[in-house]
Amino acid sequence: MPKIIFSAPFLFYTPGYLNIEQKNMDYGKEFKNYAIKHQGISSTYYDSILTSMYPVGLTPNIIEERQMNAVAMDVFSRLMMDRIIFLGTGINDQVANIVQAQLLFLASTDASKDIQIYINSPGGSVYAGLGIYDTMQFISPDVATICTGMAASMGAVLLCAGEKGKRSGLTHSRVMIHQPMGGAQGQASDIEITAREILKLKSELYDIIAKHSGQSIEKVNEDSDRDYWMKAEEAQAYGMIDEILVREKA
């Protein structure tokens, strides 16, 4: 299978309501158990991927005070308690496995509450990204998307695929769309097969962007012929996001 890439060259804590059961749940531990038992992800594989996504030396631990004790956990596990997923890296199969498992886990804990995905990604594998996209569309909870920094390429596809009215970006965030790129080698027939697959993926990606942005497929096709960068205001006008997040000072 050829590798087809769709890519380009802080942290927020949002407090939310937690019931007693959720307060007493170690989301990091529970999610790891869910990923291993229900998603077929091995313990060693899980640890290696989490370390690559969130380097241990750079990931702070926090103390969560509870009724009878205090629990130390990494900050990303604490964010999961507020149903926040942080996609802050390139998208590959390993990253997609973890993000999809997080989505399914949060959907299983409460199918009625929104899930937020904070995106700061240059994009990556089309196949891996489409796996995340399909999972976002499949689960019952609404998935809100927030762009911090950059949502480029496959990251932009996931950004605009959030629930309508619940897609946002920070003031200086950037969004970029373009056509997928890939490579092939071998006999001429093999190269033709790969080229046809890339064109199919290109059509699918443009359909997704057009569907969620409200732009015509012709405009998406024209704009994506080369890197098409948008500031937050331009992304909002294009339909990639619905609002720009600005703190209202008292």
Coordinates of C-alpha atoms in Angstrom, one line a residue:
M1 CA 0.0 0.0 0.0
P2 CA 1.6 3.3 -1.0
K3 CA 1.9 6.0 1.7
I4 CA -0.1 9.0 0.8
I5 CA 0.5 12.2 2.8
F6 CA -1.8 15.2 3.2
S7 CA 0.4 17.6 5.1
A8 CA 2.1 21.0 5.3
P9 CA 5.5 22.3 6.2
F10 CA -0.3 25.6 25.2
L11 CA -2.6 24.4 26.6
F12 CA -6.1 25.2 27.6
Y13 CA -8.0 24.0 30.6
T14 CA -11.8 24.4 30.4
P15 CA -13.4 23.6 33.7
G16 CA -16.7 21.7 33.3
Y17 CA -19.2 19.9 35.5
L18 CA -18.2 16.5 36.7
N19 CA -20.5 14.2 38.6
I20 CA -19.2 12.1 41.5
E21 CA -18.5 9.1 39.4
Q22 CA -16.5 11.1 36.9
K23 CA -14.6 12.8 39.7
N24 CA -13.5 9.5 41.1
M25 CA -12.5 8.1 37.7
D26 CA -8.9 8.1 36.7
Y27 CA -9.5 8.9 33.0
G28 CA -5.9 8.1 32.0
K29 CA -6.1 4.6 33.6
E30 CA -9.6 4.0 32.4
F31 CA -8.8 5.0 28.9
K32 CA -5.7 2.9 28.7
N33 CA -7.8 -0.1 29.9
Y34 CA -10.4 0.7 27.3
A35 CA -7.8 1.0 24.5
I36 CA -6.2 -2.3 25.4
K37 CA -9.3 -4.4 26.1
H38 CA -11.7 -3.0 23.5
Q39 CA -9.6 -1.6 20.7
G40 CA -6.9 -4.2 20.6
I41 CA -4.0 -1.8 21.4
S42 CA -1.2 -3.5 23.2
S43 CA 0.0 -2.0 26.5
T44 CA 3.6 -1.5 25.2
Y45 CA 2.3 0.0 21.9
Y46 CA 0.0 2.4 23.8
D47 CA 2.8 3.6 26.1
S48 CA 5.2 4.2 23.1
I49 CA 2.6 6.1 21.1
L50 CA 1.5 8.3 24.1
T51 CA 5.1 9.1 24.8
S52 CA 5.6 10.2 21.1
M53 CA 2.5 12.3 21.2
Y54 CA 3.1 13.8 24.7
P55 CA 6.8 13.5 25.6
V56 CA 7.2 12.5 29.2
G57 CA 9.7 15.2 30.0
L58 CA 7.5 17.9 28.6
T59 CA 4.2 16.7 29.9
P60 CA 3.4 18.2 33.3
N61 CA 1.6 16.2 36.0
I62 CA -1.0 17.9 38.1
I63 CA -2.6 17.0 41.5
E64 CA -6.3 16.4 41.4
E65 CA -7.9 16.9 44.8
R66 CA -10.8 14.6 45.6
Q67 CA -13.0 14.0 48.5
M68 CA -10.9 11.5 50.3
N69 CA -7.5 11.8 48.6
A70 CA -5.4 13.5 46.0
V71 CA -4.4 11.9 42.7
A72 CA -1.5 12.8 40.4
M73 CA -2.1 12.5 36.7
D74 CA -0.7 13.9 33.5
V75 CA -2.4 17.0 32.2
F76 CA -3.9 15.3 29.1
S77 CA -5.7 12.7 31.3
R78 CA -7.1 15.6 33.3
L79 CA -8.3 17.3 30.1
M80 CA -10.1 14.1 29.2
M81 CA -12.1 14.4 32.3
D82 CA -13.5 17.6 30.7
R83 CA -14.0 15.6 27.5
I84 CA -11.1 17.4 25.8
I85 CA -8.8 15.7 23.2
F86 CA -5.6 17.4 22.2
L87 CA -4.4 16.7 18.7
G88 CA -1.1 18.6 18.6
T89 CA 1.1 16.6 16.2
G90 CA 1.2 15.2 12.7
I91 CA -1.4 12.6 11.9
N92 CA -0.2 9.0 11.3
D93 CA -1.7 5.6 12.0
Q94 CA -0.5 5.5 15.6
V95 CA -1.9 9.0 16.4
A96 CA -5.2 8.2 14.7
N97 CA -5.6 5.0 16.7
I98 CA -5.2 6.9 20.0
V99 CA -7.6 9.7 18.9
Q100 CA -10.2 7.3 17.6
A101 CA -10.0 5.3 20.8
Q102 CA -10.3 8.5 22.9
L103 CA -13.4 9.5 20.9
L104 CA -15.0 6.0 21.4
F105 CA -14.1 6.0 25.1
L106 CA -15.7 9.4 25.7
A107 CA -18.7 8.4 23.7
S108 CA -19.1 5.3 25.8
T109 CA -18.9 7.2 29.1
D110 CA -21.6 9.7 28.1
A111 CA -23.2 9.8 24.7
S112 CA -25.1 13.1 25.4
K113 CA -22.2 15.4 26.2
D114 CA -20.0 17.2 23.6
I115 CA -16.4 16.3 23.0
Q116 CA -13.9 19.0 22.2
I117 CA -10.8 18.5 20.0
Y118 CA -8.1 21.1 20.1
I119 CA -6.2 20.9 16.8
N120 CA -2.6 22.2 16.2
S121 CA -1.5 19.9 13.4
P122 CA 0.3 20.2 10.1
G123 CA -1.7 17.2 8.7
G124 CA -0.3 13.8 7.7
S125 CA -1.6 10.5 6.4
V126 CA -4.9 10.7 4.5
Y127 CA -6.0 7.2 5.4
A128 CA -5.3 7.9 9.1
G129 CA -7.1 11.2 9.0
L130 CA -10.1 9.8 7.3
G131 CA -10.3 7.2 10.1
I132 CA -10.5 10.0 12.6
Y133 CA -13.1 11.8 10.4
D134 CA -15.3 8.8 10.1
T135 CA -15.2 8.2 13.8
M136 CA -16.1 11.8 14.5
Q137 CA -19.2 11.4 12.3
F138 CA -20.1 8.0 13.7
I139 CA -20.3 8.6 17.4
S140 CA -23.3 10.1 19.1
P141 CA -21.8 13.1 20.9
D142 CA -21.3 16.3 19.0
V143 CA -17.6 16.9 18.3
A144 CA -16.5 20.6 18.7
T145 CA -13.2 21.5 17.0
I146 CA -10.9 24.4 18.1
C147 CA -7.9 25.5 16.1
T148 CA -4.9 26.6 18.1
G149 CA -1.8 27.6 16.1
M150 CA -2.4 25.8 12.8
A151 CA -4.8 23.3 11.2
A152 CA -3.2 22.5 7.9
S153 CA -4.0 19.9 5.3
M154 CA -5.6 16.9 6.9
G155 CA -5.8 19.0 10.1
A156 CA -8.0 21.5 8.3
V157 CA -10.3 18.7 7.1
L158 CA -10.8 17.6 10.7
L159 CA -11.3 21.2 11.9
C160 CA -14.1 21.9 9.4
A161 CA -15.6 18.4 10.1
G162 CA -16.6 19.5 13.6
E163 CA -20.3 20.0 14.5
K164 CA -21.8 22.9 12.6
G165 CA -21.8 25.9 14.9
K166 CA -19.2 24.4 17.2
R167 CA -16.1 25.0 15.1
S168 CA -13.8 27.8 16.2
G169 CA -10.3 29.2 16.1
L170 CA -8.1 31.4 18.1
T171 CA -7.2 34.9 16.9
H172 CA -3.9 34.2 15.3
S173 CA -4.6 30.6 14.2
R174 CA -4.0 29.5 10.6
V175 CA -5.9 27.1 8.3
M176 CA -4.5 25.7 5.1
I177 CA -6.0 23.4 2.5
H178 CA -4.3 21.9 -0.5
Q179 CA -4.3 18.8 -2.7
P180 CA -2.9 15.5 -1.4
M181 CA 0.6 14.4 -2.4
G182 CA 2.0 10.9 -2.8
G183 CA 4.6 8.9 -4.5
A184 CA 4.9 5.6 -6.2
Q185 CA 7.6 3.4 -7.7
G186 CA 7.6 0.1 -9.7
Q187 CA 6.1 -0.9 -13.0
A188 CA 4.1 1.6 -15.0
S189 CA 0.9 -0.2 -14.2
D190 CA 1.6 0.0 -10.4
I191 CA 2.2 3.8 -10.8
E192 CA -1.1 4.2 -12.7
I193 CA -3.0 2.3 -9.9
T194 CA -1.4 4.6 -7.2
A195 CA -2.2 7.7 -9.3
R196 CA -5.9 6.7 -9.6
E197 CA -6.1 6.1 -5.8
I198 CA -4.6 9.6 -5.1
L199 CA -7.2 11.1 -7.4
K200 CA -10.0 9.3 -5.6
L201 CA -8.7 10.5 -2.3
K202 CA -8.4 14.0 -3.7
S203 CA -12.1 13.9 -4.7
E204 CA -13.2 12.6 -1.4
L205 CA -11.3 15.2 0.6
Y206 CA -12.6 18.0 -1.6
D207 CA -16.2 16.6 -1.1
I208 CA -15.7 16.7 2.6
I209 CA -14.4 20.2 2.7
A210 CA -17.2 21.4 0.4
K211 CA -19.8 19.6 2.5
H212 CA -18.8 21.1 5.8
S213 CA -17.7 24.6 4.6
G214 CA -20.6 25.3 2.3
Q215 CA -18.3 26.1 -0.6
S216 CA -18.8 24.7 -4.1
I217 CA -16.7 21.7 -5.1
E218 CA -15.4 23.9 -8.0
K219 CA -14.1 26.6 -5.6
V220 CA -12.5 24.0 -3.3
N221 CA -10.9 22.4 -6.2
E222 CA -9.5 25.7 -7.5
D223 CA -8.3 27.0 -4.1
S224 CA -6.7 23.7 -3.2
D225 CA -4.6 23.4 -6.3
R226 CA -1.8 24.9 -4.3
D227 CA -1.4 25.8 -0.6
Y228 CA -4.3 28.0 0.3
W229 CA -3.6 29.7 3.7
M230 CA -6.3 31.5 5.7
K231 CA -6.2 33.7 8.7
A232 CA -8.9 33.1 11.4
E233 CA -11.2 35.7 9.8
E234 CA -10.7 34.2 6.4
A235 CA -11.3 30.7 7.6
Q236 CA -14.5 31.9 9.2
A237 CA -15.6 33.6 6.0
Y238 CA -14.7 30.4 4.0
G239 CA -16.8 28.3 6.3
M240 CA -14.0 26.3 7.9
I241 CA -14.9 27.6 11.3
D242 CA -17.9 29.3 12.8
E243 CA -16.4 31.7 15.2
I244 CA -13.2 33.2 16.5
L245 CA -12.5 32.8 20.2
V246 CA -11.7 36.1 21.9
R247 CA -11.7 36.6 25.6
E248 CA -14.2 39.2 26.7
K249 CA -12.5 41.4 29.3
A250 CA -14.7 42.6 32.2

